[in-house]
Short mmCIF file of C-alpha atoms in Angstrom, two decimals:
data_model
loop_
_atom_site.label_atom_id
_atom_site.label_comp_id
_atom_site.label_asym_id
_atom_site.label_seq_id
_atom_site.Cartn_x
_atom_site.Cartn_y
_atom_site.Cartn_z
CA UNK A 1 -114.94 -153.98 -102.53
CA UNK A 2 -115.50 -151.93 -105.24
CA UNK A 3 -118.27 -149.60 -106.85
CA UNK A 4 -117.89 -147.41 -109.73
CA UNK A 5 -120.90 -145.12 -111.28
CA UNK A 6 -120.97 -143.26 -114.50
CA UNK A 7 -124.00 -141.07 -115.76
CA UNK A 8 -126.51 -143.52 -117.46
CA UNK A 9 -126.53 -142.14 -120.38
CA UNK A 10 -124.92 -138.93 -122.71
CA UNK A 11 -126.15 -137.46 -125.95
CA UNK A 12 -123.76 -135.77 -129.28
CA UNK A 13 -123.91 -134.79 -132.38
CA UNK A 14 -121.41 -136.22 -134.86
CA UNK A 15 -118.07 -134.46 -135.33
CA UNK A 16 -118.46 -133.19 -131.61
CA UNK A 17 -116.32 -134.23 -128.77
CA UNK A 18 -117.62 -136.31 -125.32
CA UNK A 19 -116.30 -137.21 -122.46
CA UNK A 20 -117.76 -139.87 -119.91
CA UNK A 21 -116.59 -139.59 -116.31
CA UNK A 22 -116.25 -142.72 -113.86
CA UNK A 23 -116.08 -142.28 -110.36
CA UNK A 24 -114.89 -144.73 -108.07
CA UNK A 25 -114.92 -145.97 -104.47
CA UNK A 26 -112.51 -148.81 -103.68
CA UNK A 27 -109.68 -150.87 -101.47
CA UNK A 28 -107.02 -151.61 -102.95
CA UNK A 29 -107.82 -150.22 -106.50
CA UNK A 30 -104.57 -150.52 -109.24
CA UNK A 31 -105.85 -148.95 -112.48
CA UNK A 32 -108.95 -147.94 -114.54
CA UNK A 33 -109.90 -150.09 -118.04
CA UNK A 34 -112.25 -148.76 -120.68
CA UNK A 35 -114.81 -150.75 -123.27
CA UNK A 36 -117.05 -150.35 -125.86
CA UNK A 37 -120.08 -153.03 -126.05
CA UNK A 38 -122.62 -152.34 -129.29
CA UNK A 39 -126.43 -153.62 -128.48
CA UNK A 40 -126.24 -157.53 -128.75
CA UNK A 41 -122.31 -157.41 -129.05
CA UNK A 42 -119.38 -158.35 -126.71
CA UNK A 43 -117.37 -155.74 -124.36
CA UNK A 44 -114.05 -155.06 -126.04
CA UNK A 45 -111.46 -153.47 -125.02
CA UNK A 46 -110.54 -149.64 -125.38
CA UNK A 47 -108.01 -148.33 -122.91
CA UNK A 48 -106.08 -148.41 -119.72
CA UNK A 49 -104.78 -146.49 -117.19
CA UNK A 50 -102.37 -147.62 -114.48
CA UNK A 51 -101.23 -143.77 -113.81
CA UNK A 52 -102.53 -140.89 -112.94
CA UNK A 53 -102.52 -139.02 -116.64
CA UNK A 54 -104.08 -139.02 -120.23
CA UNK A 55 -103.61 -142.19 -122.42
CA UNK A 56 -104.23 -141.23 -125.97
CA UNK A 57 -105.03 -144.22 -128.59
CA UNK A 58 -106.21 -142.35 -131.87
CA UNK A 59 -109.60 -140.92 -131.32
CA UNK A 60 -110.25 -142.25 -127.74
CA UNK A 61 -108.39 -140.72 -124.75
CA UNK A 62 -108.78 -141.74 -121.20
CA UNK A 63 -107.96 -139.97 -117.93
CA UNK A 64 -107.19 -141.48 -114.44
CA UNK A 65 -106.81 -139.12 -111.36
CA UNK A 66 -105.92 -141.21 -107.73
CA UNK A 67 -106.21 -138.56 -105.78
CA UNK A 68 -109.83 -137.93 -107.26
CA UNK A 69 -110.97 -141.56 -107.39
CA UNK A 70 -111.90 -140.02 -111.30
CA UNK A 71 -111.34 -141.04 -114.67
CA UNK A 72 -112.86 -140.04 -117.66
CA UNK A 73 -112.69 -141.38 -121.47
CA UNK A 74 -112.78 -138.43 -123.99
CA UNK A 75 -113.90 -139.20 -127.56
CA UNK A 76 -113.06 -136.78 -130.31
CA UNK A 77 -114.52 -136.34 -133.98
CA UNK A 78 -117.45 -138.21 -132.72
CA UNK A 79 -118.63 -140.91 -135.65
CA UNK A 80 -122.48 -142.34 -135.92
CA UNK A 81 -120.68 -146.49 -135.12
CA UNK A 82 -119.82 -145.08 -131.84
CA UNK A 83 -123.40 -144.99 -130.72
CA UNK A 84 -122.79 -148.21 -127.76
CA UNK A 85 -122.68 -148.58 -123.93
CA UNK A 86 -119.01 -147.67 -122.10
CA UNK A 87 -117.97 -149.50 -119.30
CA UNK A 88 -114.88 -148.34 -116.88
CA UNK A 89 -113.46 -151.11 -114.62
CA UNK A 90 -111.52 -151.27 -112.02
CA UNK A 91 -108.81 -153.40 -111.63
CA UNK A 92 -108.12 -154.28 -108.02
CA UNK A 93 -104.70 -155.69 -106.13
CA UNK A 94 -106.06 -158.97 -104.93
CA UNK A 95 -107.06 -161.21 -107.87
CA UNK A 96 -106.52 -158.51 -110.09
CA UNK A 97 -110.14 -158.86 -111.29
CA UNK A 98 -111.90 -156.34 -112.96
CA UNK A 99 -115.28 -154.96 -111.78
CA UNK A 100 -117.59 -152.92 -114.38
CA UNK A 101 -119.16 -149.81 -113.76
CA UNK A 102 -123.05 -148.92 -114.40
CA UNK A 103 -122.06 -147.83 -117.68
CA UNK A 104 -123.05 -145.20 -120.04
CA UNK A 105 -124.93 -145.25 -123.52
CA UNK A 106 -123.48 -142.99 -125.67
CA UNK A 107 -126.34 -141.72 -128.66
CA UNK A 108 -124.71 -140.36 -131.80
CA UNK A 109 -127.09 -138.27 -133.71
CA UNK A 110 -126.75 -136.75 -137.71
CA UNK B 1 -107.91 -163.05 -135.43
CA UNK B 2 -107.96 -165.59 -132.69
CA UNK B 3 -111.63 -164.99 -130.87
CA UNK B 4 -112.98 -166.41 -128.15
CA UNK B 5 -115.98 -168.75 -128.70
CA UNK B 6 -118.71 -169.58 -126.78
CA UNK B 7 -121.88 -171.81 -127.12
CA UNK B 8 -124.76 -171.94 -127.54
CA UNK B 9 -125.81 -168.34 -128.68
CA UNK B 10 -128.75 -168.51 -127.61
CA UNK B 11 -130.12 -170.56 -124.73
CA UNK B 12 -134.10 -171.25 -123.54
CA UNK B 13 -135.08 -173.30 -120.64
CA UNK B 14 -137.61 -173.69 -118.42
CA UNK B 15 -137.21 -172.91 -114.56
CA UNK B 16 -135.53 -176.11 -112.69
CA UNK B 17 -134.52 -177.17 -115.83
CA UNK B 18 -130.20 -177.67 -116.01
CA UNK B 19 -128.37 -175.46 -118.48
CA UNK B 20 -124.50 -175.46 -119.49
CA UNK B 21 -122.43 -173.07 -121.35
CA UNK B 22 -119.36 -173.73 -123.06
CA UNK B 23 -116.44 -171.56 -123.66
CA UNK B 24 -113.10 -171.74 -125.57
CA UNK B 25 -110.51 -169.55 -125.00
CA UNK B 26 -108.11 -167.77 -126.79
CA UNK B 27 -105.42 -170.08 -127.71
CA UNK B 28 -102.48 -169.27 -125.25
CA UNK B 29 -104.67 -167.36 -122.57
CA UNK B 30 -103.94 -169.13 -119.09
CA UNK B 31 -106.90 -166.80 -117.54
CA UNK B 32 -110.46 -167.35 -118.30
CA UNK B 33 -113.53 -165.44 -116.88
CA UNK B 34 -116.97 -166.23 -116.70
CA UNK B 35 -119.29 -162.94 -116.23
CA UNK B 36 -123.01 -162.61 -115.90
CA UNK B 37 -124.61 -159.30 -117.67
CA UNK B 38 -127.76 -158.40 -117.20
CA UNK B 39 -129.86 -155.97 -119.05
CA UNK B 40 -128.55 -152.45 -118.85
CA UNK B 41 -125.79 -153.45 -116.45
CA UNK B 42 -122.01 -154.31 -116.08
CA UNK B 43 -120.70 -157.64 -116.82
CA UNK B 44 -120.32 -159.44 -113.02
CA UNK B 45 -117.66 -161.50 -112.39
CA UNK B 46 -118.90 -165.04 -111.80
CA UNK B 47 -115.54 -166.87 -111.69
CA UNK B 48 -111.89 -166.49 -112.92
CA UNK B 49 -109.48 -169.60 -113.88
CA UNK B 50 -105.97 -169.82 -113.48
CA UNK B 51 -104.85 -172.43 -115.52
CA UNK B 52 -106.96 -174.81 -114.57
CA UNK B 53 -108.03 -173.29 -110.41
CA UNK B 54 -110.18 -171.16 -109.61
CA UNK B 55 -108.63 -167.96 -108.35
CA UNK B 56 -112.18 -166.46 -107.83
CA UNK B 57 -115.21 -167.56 -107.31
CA UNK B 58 -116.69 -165.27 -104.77
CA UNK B 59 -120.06 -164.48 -106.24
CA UNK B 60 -120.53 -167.65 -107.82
CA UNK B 61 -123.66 -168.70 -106.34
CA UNK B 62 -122.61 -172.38 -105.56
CA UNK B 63 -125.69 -173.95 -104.56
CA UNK B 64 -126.70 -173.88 -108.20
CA UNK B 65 -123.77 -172.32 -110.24
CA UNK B 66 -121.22 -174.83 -111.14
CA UNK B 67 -117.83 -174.29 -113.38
CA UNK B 68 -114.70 -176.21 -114.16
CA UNK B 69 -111.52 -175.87 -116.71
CA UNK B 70 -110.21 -179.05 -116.34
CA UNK B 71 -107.39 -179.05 -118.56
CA UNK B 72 -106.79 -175.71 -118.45
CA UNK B 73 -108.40 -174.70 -122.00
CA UNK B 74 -112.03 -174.73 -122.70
CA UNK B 75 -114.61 -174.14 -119.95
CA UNK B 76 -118.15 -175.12 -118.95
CA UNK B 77 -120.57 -173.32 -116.53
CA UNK B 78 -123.62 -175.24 -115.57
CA UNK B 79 -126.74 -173.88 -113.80
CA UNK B 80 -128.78 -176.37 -112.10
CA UNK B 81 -131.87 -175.87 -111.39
CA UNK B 82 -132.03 -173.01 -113.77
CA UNK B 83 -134.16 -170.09 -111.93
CA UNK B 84 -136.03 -167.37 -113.66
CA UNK B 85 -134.11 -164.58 -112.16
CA UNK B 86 -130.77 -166.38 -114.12
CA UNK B 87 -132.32 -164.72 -117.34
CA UNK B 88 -129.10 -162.83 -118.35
CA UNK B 89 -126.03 -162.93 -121.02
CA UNK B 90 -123.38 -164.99 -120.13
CA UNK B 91 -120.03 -163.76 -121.13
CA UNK B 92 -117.04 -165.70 -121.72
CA UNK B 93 -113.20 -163.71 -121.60
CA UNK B 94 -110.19 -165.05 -121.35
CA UNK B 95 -106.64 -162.65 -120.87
CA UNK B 96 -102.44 -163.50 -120.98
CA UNK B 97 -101.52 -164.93 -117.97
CA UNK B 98 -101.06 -162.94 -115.13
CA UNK B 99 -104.63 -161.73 -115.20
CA UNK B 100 -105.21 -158.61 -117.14
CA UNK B 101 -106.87 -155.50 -117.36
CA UNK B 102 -107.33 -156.26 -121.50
CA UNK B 103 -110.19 -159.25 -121.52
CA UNK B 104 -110.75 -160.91 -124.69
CA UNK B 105 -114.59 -161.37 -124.62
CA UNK B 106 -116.62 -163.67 -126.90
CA UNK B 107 -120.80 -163.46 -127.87
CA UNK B 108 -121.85 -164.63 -124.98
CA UNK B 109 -125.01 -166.86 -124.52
CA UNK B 110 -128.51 -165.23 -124.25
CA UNK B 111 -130.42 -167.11 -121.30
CA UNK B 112 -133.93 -167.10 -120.90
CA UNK B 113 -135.34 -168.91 -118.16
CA UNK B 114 -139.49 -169.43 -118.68
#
């Protein structure tokens, strides 16, 4: 199976730059998604990595090492909407399903 | 912008009572998911569609968790006898066939078993 953790929960300052890390233990892992759920709202979608390497879609940027089991998502020119919870996922080989990390809630302060 | 849609919203029942969920896909998305979140926590996969079988269903728990896609398009899990530890949201996604690591979710239904 699969497990993947992420701190519980990171603090910034508008403007500033953050970066949530994901590590994972699993068999037959095939790539690392990335989303964004606001309080109350739906999970949607932010980024994927099949390779090992940095994926850059405007602001958000996320990072997938193998040999690490690691992978972080990096936002930049931090805004006050991006106050939510992250989730990374794992995609595995089987039924291709995804499974969610713990998640992180991400505060964005004036 | 096609969304998925679920229904109801907002759900309350009281323990042993049955409950059902309804979900409609993206129009075009062969792969539907049904996930349980609770508070604080990671959407958990309850069951995946293909078409209209189940490719997953491994932490469904069947003696009281019950879902079908008969034609292939909308979807309907059912909880019966509805406990009070099933007090979660109850996410709907659906994705392009072959499964995908980019899930379309919709609003989910707020459960609250009393």
């Amino acid at each position: 199976g699969q497990s993947l953790e992420q701190p519980s929960e990171v603090t910034a300052v508008e403007g500033a730059i953050v970066q949530i890390n994901c590590t994972y233990q699993t068999s037959g892992f095939y790539g690392l998604s990335w989303y964004q759920q606001h309080d109350g709202g739906a999970p949607t979608f932010l980024s994927y990595n099949a390779l090992d390497g940095l994926e850059e879609t405007g602001r958000f940027s996320s990072f997938l090492s193998r040999s690490d089991s690691y992978g972080y998502l990096l936002l930049q020119e931090l805004q006050m909407k991006d106050s939510a919870s992250y989730f990374c996922a794992g995609l595995n080989t089987g039924f291709q399903k995804l499974v969610f990390g713990t998640g992180t809630r991400l505060l964005v302060s004036p | 912008e096609a969304e998925v849609a679920q229904s109801p919203r907002y759900k309350i029942t009281e323990k042993s009572q049955a409950v059902a969920f309804w979900c409609d896909p993206i129009s075009g998305h062969a792969t539907l998911y049904w996930y349980r979140q609770i508070l604080g926590q990671g959407p958990e996969l309850l069951v995946q569609f293909q078409d209209e079988s189940v490719v997953d269903d491994s932490q469904l728990p069947k003696d009281r968790f019950s879902a079908e896609r008969l034609k292939g398009v909308d979807s309907t899990l059912k909880i019966q006898p509805a406990e009070l530890g099933d007090s979660a949201m109850y996410l709907c996604a659906s994705s392009l066939d072959p499964p995908s690591h980019e899930q379309y979710f919709g609003p989910g239904t707020r459960l609250t078993v009393t």
